[in-house]
Short mmCIF file of C-alpha atoms in Angstrom, two decimals:
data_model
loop_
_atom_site.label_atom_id
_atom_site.label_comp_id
_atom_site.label_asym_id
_atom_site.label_seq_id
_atom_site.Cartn_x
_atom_site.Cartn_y
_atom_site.Cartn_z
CA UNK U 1 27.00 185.95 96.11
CA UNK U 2 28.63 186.65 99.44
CA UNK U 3 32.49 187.05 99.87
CA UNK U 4 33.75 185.47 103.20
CA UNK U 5 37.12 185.84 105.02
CA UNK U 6 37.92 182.98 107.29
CA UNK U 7 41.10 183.16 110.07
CA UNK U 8 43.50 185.65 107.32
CA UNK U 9 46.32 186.23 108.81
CA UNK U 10 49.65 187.62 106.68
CA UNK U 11 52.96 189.05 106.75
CA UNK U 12 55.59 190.29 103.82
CA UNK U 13 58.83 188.50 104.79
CA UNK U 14 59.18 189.41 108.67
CA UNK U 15 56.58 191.84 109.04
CA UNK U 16 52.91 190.47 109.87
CA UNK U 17 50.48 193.11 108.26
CA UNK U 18 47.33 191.47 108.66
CA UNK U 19 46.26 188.77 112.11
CA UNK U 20 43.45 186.78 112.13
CA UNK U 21 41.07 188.16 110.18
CA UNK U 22 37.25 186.64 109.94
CA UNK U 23 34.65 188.79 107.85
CA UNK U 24 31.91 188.32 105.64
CA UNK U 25 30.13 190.72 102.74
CA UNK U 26 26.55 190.37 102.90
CA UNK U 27 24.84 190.48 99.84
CA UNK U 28 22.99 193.96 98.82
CA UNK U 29 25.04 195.75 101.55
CA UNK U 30 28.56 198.54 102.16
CA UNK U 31 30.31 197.36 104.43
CA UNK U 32 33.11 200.16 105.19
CA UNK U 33 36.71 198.85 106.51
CA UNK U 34 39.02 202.11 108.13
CA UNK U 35 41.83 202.12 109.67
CA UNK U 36 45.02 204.01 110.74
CA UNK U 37 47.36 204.06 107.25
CA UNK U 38 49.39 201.09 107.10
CA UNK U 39 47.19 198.56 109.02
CA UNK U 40 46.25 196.28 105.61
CA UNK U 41 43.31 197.84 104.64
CA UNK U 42 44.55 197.75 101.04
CA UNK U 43 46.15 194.36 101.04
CA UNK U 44 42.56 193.26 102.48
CA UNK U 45 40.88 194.71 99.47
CA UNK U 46 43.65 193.06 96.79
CA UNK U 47 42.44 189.45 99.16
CA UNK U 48 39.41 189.76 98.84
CA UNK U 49 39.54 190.68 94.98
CA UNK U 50 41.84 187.79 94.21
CA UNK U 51 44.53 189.86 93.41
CA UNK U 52 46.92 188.49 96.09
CA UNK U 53 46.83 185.08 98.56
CA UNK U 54 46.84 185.62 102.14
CA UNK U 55 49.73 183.30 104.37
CA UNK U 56 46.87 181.73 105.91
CA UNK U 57 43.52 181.60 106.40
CA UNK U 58 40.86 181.50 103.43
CA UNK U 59 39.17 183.22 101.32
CA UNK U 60 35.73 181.89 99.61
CA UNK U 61 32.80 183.41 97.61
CA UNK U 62 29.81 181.86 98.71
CA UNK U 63 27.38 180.77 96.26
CA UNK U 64 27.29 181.28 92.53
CA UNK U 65 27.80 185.60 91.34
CA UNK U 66 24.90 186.44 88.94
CA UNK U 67 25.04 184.97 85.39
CA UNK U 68 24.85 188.36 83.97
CA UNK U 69 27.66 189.44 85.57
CA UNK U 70 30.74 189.57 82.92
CA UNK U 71 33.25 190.83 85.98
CA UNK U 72 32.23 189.28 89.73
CA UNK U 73 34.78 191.17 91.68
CA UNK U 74 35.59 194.64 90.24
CA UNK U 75 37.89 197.46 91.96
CA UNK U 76 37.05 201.62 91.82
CA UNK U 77 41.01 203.09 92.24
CA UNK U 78 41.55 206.03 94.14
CA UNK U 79 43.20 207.19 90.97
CA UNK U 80 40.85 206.75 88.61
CA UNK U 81 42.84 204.48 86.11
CA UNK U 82 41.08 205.59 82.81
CA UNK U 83 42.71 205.34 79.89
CA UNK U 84 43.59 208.85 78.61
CA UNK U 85 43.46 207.88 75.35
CA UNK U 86 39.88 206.71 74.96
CA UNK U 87 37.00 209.09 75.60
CA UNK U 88 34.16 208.51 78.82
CA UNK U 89 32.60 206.01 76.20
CA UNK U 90 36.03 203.86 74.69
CA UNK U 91 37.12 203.61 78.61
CA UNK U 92 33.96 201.65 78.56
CA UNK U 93 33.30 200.01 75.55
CA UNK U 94 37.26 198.50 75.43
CA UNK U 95 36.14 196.23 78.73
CA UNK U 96 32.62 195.24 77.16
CA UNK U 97 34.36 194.08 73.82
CA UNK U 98 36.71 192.14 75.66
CA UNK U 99 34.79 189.82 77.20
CA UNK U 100 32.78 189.53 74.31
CA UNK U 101 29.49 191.78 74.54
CA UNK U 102 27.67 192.36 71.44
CA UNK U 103 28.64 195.87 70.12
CA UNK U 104 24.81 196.61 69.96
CA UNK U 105 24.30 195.20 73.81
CA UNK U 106 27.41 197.10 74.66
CA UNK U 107 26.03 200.28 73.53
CA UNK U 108 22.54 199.99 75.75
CA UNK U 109 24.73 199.13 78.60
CA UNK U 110 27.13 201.93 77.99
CA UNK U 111 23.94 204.55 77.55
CA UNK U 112 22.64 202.93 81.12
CA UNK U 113 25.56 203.44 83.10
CA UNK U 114 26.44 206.83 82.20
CA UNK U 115 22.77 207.80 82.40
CA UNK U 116 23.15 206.37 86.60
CA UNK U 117 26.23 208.66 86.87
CA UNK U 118 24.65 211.67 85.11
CA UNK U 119 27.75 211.26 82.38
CA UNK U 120 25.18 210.85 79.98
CA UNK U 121 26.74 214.74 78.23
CA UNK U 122 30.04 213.54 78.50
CA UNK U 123 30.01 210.34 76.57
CA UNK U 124 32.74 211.56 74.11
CA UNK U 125 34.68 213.46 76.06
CA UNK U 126 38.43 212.89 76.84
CA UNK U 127 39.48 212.07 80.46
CA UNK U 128 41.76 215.54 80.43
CA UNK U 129 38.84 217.36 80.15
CA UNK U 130 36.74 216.32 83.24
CA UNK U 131 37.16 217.25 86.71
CA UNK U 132 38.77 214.77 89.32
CA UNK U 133 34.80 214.03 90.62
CA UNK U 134 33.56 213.57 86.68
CA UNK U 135 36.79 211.13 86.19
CA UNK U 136 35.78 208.98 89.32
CA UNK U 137 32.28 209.26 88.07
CA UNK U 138 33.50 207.56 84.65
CA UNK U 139 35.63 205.03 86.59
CA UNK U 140 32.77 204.18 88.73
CA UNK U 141 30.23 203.69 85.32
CA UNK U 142 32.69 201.56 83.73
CA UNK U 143 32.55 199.18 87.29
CA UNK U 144 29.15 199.24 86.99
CA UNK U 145 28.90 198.33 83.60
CA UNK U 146 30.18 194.80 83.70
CA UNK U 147 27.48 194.28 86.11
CA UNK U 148 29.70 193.16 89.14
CA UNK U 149 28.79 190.72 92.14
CA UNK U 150 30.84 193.00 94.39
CA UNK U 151 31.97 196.43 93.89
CA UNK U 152 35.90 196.58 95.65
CA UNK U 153 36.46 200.20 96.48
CA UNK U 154 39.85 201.60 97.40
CA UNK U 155 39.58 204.84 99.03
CA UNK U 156 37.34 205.90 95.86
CA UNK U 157 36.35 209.48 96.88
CA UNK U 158 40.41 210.62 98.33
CA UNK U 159 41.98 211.74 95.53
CA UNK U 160 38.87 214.66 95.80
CA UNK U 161 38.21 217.74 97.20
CA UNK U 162 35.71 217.80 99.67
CA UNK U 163 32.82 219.30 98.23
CA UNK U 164 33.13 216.72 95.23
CA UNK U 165 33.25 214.43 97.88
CA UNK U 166 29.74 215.38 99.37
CA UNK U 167 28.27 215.43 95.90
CA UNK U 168 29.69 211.88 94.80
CA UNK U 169 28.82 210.23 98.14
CA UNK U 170 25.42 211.75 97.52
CA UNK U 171 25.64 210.20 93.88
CA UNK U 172 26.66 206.80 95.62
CA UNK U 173 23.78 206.50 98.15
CA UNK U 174 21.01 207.45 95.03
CA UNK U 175 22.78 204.92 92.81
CA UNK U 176 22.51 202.18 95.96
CA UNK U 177 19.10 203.38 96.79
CA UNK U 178 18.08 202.69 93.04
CA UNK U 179 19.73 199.32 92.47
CA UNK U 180 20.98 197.80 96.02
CA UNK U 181 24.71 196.79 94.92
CA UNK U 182 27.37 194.93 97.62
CA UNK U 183 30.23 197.20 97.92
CA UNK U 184 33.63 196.85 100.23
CA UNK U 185 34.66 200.42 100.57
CA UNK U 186 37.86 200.95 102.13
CA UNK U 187 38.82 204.62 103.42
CA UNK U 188 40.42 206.61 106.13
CA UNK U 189 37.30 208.85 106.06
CA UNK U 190 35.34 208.24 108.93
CA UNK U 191 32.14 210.49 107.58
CA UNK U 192 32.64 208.59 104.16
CA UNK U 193 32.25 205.41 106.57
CA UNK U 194 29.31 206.51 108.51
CA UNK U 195 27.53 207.98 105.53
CA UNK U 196 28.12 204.63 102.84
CA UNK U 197 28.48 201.95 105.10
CA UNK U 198 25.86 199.39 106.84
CA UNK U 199 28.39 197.66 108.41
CA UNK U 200 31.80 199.49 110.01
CA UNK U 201 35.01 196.98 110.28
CA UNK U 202 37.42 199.25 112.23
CA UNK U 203 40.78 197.70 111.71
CA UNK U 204 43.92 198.09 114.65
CA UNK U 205 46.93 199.46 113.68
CA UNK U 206 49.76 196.89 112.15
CA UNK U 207 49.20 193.53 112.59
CA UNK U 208 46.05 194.53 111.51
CA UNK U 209 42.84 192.82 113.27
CA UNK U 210 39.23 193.47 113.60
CA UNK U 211 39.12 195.86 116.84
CA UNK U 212 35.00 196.30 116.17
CA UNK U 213 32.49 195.67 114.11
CA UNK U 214 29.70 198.42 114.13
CA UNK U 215 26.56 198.32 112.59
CA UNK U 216 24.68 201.46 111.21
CA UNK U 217 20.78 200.65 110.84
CA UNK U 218 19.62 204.52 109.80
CA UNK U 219 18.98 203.80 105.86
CA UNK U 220 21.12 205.03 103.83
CA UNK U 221 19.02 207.99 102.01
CA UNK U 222 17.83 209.37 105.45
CA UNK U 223 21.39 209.99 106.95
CA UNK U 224 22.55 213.19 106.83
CA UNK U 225 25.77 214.83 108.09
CA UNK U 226 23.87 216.76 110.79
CA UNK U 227 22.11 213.27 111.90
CA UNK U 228 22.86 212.98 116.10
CA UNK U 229 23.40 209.40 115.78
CA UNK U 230 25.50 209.16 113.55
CA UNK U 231 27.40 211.76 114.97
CA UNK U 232 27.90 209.70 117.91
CA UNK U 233 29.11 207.23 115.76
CA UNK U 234 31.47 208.82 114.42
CA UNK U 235 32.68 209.70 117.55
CA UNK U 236 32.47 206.25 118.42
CA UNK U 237 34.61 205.48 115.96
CA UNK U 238 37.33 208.32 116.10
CA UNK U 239 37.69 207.25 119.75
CA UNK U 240 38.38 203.87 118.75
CA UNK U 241 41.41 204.99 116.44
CA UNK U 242 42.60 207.67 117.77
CA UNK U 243 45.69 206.75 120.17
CA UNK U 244 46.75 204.08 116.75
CA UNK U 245 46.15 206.74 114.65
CA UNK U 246 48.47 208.74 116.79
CA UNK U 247 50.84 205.92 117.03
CA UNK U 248 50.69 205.11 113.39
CA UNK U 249 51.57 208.51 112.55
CA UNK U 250 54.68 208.55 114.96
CA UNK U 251 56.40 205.15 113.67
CA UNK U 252 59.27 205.32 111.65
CA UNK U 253 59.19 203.78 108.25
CA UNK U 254 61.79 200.89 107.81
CA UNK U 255 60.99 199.54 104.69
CA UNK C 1 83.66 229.00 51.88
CA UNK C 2 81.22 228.34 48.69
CA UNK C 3 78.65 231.59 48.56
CA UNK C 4 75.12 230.55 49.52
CA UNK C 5 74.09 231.58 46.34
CA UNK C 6 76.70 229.51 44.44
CA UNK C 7 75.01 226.63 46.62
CA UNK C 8 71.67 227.73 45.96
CA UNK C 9 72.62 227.90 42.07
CA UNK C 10 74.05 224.21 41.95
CA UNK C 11 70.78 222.92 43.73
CA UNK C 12 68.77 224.45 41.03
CA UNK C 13 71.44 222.93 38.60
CA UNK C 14 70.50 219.77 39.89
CA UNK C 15 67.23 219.66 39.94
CA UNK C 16 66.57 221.04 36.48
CA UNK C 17 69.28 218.52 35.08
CA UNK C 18 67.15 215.69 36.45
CA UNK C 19 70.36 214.56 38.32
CA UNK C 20 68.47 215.54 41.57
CA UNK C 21 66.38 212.95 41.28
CA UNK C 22 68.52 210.29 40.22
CA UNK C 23 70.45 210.91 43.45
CA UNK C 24 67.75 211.24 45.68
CA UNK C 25 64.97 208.30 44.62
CA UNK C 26 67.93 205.30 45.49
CA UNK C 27 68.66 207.55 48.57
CA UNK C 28 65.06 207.80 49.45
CA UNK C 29 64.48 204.02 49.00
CA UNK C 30 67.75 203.09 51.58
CA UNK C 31 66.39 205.29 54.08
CA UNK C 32 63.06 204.03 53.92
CA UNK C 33 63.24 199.75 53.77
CA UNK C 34 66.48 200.64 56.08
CA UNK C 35 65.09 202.54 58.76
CA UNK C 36 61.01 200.44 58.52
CA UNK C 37 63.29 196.75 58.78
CA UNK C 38 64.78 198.78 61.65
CA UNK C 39 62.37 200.30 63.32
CA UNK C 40 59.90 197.77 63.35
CA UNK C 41 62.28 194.73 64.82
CA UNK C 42 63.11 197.99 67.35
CA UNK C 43 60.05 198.39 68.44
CA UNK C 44 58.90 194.47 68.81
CA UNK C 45 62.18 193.89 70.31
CA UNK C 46 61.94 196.63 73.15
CA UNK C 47 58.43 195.69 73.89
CA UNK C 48 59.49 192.42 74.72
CA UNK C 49 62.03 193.78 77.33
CA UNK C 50 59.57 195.96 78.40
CA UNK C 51 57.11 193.14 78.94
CA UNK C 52 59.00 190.13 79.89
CA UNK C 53 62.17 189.80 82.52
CA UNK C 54 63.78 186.91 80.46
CA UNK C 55 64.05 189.12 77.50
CA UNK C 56 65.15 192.00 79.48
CA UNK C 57 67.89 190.02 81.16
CA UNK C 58 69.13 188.18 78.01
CA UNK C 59 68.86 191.70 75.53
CA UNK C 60 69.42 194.37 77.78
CA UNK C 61 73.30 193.48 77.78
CA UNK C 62 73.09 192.35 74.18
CA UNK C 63 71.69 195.80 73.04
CA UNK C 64 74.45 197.90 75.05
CA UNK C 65 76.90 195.74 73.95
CA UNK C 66 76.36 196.70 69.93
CA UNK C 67 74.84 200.27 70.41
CA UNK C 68 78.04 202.06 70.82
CA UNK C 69 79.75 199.64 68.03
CA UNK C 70 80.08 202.43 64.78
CA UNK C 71 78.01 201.22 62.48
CA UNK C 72 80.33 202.50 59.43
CA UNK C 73 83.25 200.02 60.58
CA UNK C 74 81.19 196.75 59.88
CA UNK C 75 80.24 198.15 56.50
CA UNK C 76 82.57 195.71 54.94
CA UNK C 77 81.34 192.34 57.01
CA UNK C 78 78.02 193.66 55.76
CA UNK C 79 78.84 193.64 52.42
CA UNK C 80 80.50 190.56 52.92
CA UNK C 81 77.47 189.07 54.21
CA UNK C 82 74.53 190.59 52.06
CA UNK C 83 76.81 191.64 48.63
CA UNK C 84 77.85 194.91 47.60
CA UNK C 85 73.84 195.63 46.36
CA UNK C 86 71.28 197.39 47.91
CA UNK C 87 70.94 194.45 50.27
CA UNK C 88 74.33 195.53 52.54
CA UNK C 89 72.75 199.06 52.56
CA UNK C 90 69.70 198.26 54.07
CA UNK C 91 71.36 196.06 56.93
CA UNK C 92 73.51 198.82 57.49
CA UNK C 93 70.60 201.70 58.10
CA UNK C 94 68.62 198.84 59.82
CA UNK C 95 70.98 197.65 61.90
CA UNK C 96 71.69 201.79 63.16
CA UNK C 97 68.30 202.44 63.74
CA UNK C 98 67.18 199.16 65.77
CA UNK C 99 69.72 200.18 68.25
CA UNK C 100 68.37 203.35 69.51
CA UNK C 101 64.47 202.41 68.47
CA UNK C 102 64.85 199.86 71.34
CA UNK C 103 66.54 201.35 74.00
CA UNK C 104 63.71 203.60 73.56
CA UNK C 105 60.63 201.47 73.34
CA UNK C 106 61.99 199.82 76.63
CA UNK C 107 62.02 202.79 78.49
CA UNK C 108 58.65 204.08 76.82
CA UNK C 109 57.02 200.32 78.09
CA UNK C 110 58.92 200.76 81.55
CA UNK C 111 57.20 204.76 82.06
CA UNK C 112 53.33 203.15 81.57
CA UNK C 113 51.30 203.71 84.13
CA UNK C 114 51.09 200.69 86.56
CA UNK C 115 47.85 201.53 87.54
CA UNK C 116 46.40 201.37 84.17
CA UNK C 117 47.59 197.86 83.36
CA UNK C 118 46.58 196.78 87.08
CA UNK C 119 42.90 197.92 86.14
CA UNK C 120 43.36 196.03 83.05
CA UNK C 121 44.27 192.98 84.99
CA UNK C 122 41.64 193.54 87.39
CA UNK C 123 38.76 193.70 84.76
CA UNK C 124 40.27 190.52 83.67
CA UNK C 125 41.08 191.78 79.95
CA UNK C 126 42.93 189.48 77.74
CA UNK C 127 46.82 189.62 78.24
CA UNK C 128 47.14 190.83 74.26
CA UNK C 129 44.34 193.70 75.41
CA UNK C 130 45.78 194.65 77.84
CA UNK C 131 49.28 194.57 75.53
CA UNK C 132 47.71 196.35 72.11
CA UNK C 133 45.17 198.56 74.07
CA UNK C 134 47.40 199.54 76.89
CA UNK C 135 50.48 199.35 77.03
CA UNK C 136 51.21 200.19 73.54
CA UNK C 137 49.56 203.40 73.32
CA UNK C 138 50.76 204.19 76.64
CA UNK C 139 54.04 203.92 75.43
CA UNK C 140 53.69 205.69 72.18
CA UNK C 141 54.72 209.19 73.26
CA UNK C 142 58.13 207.78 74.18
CA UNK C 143 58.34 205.28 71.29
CA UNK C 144 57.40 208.31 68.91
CA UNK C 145 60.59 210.38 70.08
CA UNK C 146 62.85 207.63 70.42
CA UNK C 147 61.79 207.68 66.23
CA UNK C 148 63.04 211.09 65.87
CA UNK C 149 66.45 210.27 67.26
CA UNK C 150 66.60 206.77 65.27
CA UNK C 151 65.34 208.42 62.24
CA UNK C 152 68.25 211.09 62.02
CA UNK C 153 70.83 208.21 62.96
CA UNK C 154 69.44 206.67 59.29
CA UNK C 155 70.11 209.41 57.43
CA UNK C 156 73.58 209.80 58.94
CA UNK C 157 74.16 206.45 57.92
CA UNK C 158 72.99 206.67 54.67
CA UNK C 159 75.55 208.34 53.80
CA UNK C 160 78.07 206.07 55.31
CA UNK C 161 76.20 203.31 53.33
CA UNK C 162 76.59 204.79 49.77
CA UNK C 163 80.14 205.38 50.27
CA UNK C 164 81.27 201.53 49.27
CA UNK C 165 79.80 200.42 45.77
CA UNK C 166 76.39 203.14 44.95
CA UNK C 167 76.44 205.00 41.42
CA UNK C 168 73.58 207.02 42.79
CA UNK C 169 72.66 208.52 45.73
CA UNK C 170 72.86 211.44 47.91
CA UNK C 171 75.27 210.13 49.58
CA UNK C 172 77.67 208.99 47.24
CA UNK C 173 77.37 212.55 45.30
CA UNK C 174 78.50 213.95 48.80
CA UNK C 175 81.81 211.76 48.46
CA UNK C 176 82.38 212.44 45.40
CA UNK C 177 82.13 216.23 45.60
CA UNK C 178 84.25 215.88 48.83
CA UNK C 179 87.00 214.02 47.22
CA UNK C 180 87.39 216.43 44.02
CA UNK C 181 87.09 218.83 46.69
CA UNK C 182 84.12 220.48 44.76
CA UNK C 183 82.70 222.90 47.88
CA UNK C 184 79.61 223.85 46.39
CA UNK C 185 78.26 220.46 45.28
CA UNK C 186 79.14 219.32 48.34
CA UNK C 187 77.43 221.70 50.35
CA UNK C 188 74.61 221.46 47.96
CA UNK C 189 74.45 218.07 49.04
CA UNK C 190 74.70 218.35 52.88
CA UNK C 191 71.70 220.85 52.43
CA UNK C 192 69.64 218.33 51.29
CA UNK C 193 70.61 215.65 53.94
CA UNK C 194 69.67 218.55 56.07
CA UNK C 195 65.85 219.20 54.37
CA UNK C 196 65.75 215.09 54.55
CA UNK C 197 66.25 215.80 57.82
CA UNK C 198 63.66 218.66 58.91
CA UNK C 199 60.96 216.52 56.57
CA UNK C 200 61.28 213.50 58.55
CA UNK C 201 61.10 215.22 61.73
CA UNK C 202 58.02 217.40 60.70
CA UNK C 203 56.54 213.87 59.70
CA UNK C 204 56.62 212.58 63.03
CA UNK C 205 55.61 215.73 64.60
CA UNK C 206 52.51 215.38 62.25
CA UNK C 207 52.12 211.63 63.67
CA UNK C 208 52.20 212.85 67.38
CA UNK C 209 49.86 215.34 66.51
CA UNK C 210 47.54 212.69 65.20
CA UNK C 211 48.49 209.77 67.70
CA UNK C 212 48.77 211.67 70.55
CA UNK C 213 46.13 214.40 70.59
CA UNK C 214 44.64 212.81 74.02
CA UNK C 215 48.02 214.20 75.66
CA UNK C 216 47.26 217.72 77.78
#
């Protein structure tokens, strides 16, 4: 299943946040979206997921998501969202029983996806007792356990320090490596972006439009943070944003 | 000023006379259908603010409007309404407690964490999931201390209860002591509102404890 965004523009009342907008998610691939804070990169995430309509423009999943998949679109939260109440496994097992998994099934799934995320120890553990990188870790097993046609990630890894960064982005590329999934990752993290993503969308500042797409071909177990090229990228990229980011930073806030 | 041994000695009195008991099991069995009927409509009735805007805008008002009423001065429409039995007695306590329960509950649905039912929404849980298995025990802590506060309004108007029409009760023996101005009965009496009173709260503290262990 592919997601595709067709001519999305939007505004809230007077303000247009997002212009013109045309983008599609390739099956099997990350694409990355950055941007300066405030230029929609959140807003496109809740489109794309369905959580919100755009003014204009469309937004269309092309072709059918797997039959095996229980959720087609589902999000990763910068903060986590796990219930504190239920332990690494009930965060889990509460979204399986819902839609009606098999408590048996359930459990094999449950055993799977914490064995990806090397949670496999902490299955009854309570979400006060893990680390901010073990709690994303959970969040992202319980995305993964409903199977999902596209993973929608919002600024997944910010919330962390940055060595738990290195070592979940690290995580990410072995779990994509082992099971190609379609991700839209959206960050302000431009060595997140050149590290997770296939495909680059670097947004403008507010109205937010596509100022380039780039494409990174380097696969994504051989890149490395010392790699030249994507170095140069990165650069690239910064370059791009820069003067918005600067500009972005100096508006004042209205609303 | 009754010594606290006098006290002490008419509380033994009590009990060994049986009368103890004969006061406290009628008190006992106000306080609890009283404050459960109360509690319980509380509790529905401030989730339902807390969940929906229509009940919020039609209660909210409806709720401050009778919370500040005292209680004690509709005793008589009460037992107008439900008979000078144990019925009017249970309204009464019920009719206390609900107040504060829901103001309560409304506030402990209002202080969940957004982002917890947004990921339920997301994962496209059932809307009574998402209800029973998030908000509800997101709201607990706050539900479970707006119960302390509701729970020592009962007992206060327990006492206000047994003062038209019971034979028995701790109450009533209160009243009575007062009014033959018997000091040590009386204060014999307000000690074991008071023990009602640390029981019931040590009760819910051992409910938190259970309930809410996941809390750092």
């Amino acid at each position: 299943m592919e997601l595709r965004l067709e001519g999305v523009s939007h505004r809230y009342g007077d303000v247009e946040v997002i212009r013109n907008i045309d983008l599609s998610i390739p099956k099997g691939r990350i694409v990355c979206i950055v941007g300066p804070s405030g230029c929609g990169k959140s807003t496109l995430l809740r489109f794309l997921g369905g959580l919100e309509r755009p003014t204009s423009g469309s937004v269309s999943q092309v072709g059918e998501p797997p039959s095996d998949s229980i959720n087609p679109l589902t999000y990763v939260f910068q903060d986590f969202a796990l219930l504190p109440w239920r332990t690494v496994e009930g965060n889990i097992s509460l979204i399986l029983s819902d839609h009606g998994v098999p408590k048996k099934e359930a459990e094999d799934i449950i055993t799977d996806v914490l064995a990806r995320t090397k949670l496999s120890d902490f299955r009854k553990a309570l979400p006060k007792q893990l680390s901010g990188g073990m709690k994303q870790r959970v969040a992202i097993a319980r995305a993964l356990a409903v199977n999902p046609a596209v993973l929608l990630m919002d600024e997944p890894l910010s919330a962390l320090d940055s060595q738990t960064r290195e070592l979940l982005m690290d995580d990410l590329v072995d779990l994509w490596t082992r099971a190609p999934f379609t991700a839209v990752y959206v960050t302000h993290n431009l060595a997140e972006a050149v590290r997770l993503g296939h495909q680059i969308v670097v947004l403008s500042r507010r109205p937010g439009a596509i100022n380039e797409i780039v494409e990174i071909d380097t696969p994504l177990a051989e890149r490395s943070s010392a790699d030249p090229d994507l170095e140069r990228t990165q650069q690239h990229l910064w370059a791009l944003m820069r003067a918005e980011a600067e500009a972005a930073d100096m508006e004042l806030i209205d609303d | 000023m009754p010594r606290p041994s006098d006290v002490f000695l008419t509380l033994w009195d009590l009990a060994v006379s049986g009368a103890l008991w004969t006061n406290l099991a009628p008190s006992l069995m106000r306080l609890l259908v009283g404050s459960t009927i109360g509690a319980t409509v509380g509790i529905a009735v401030g989730v339902m603010i807390g969940l929906f805007s229509f009940a919020r805008a039609g209660l909210v008002p409806l709720v401050a409007a009778i919370f500040p009423i005292p209680k004690i001065a509709l005793l008589p429409l009460f037992v107008i309404w439900f008979g000078i039995d144990e019925a009017s007695k249970y309204a009464l306590i019920a009719f206390g407690t609900f107040t504060p329960t829901v103001v309560s509950t409304y506030g402990a649905v209002d202080n969940v964490d957004r982002s917890l039912i947004r990921m339920g929404q997301s994962f496209g849980l059932r809307w009574s999931t998402v209800v029973f298995r998030i908000v509800l025990p997101g709201a607990m802590p706050g539900i479970l201390s707006g119960l302390r506060v509701s729970l020592a309004i009962a007992i206060i108007l327990l006492v206000a209860a047994e003062m038209l029409g019971a034979e028995y009760g701790i109450g009533a023996y209160i009243l009575q002591a007062g009014s033959l101005y018997d000091l040590e009965r009386l204060f014999a009496g307000v000690t074991i509102l008071s023990m009602l009173g640390v029981l019931l709260s040590t009760a819910v503290g051992a409910v938190e404890k259970h309930v809410l262990g996941w809390r750092t």
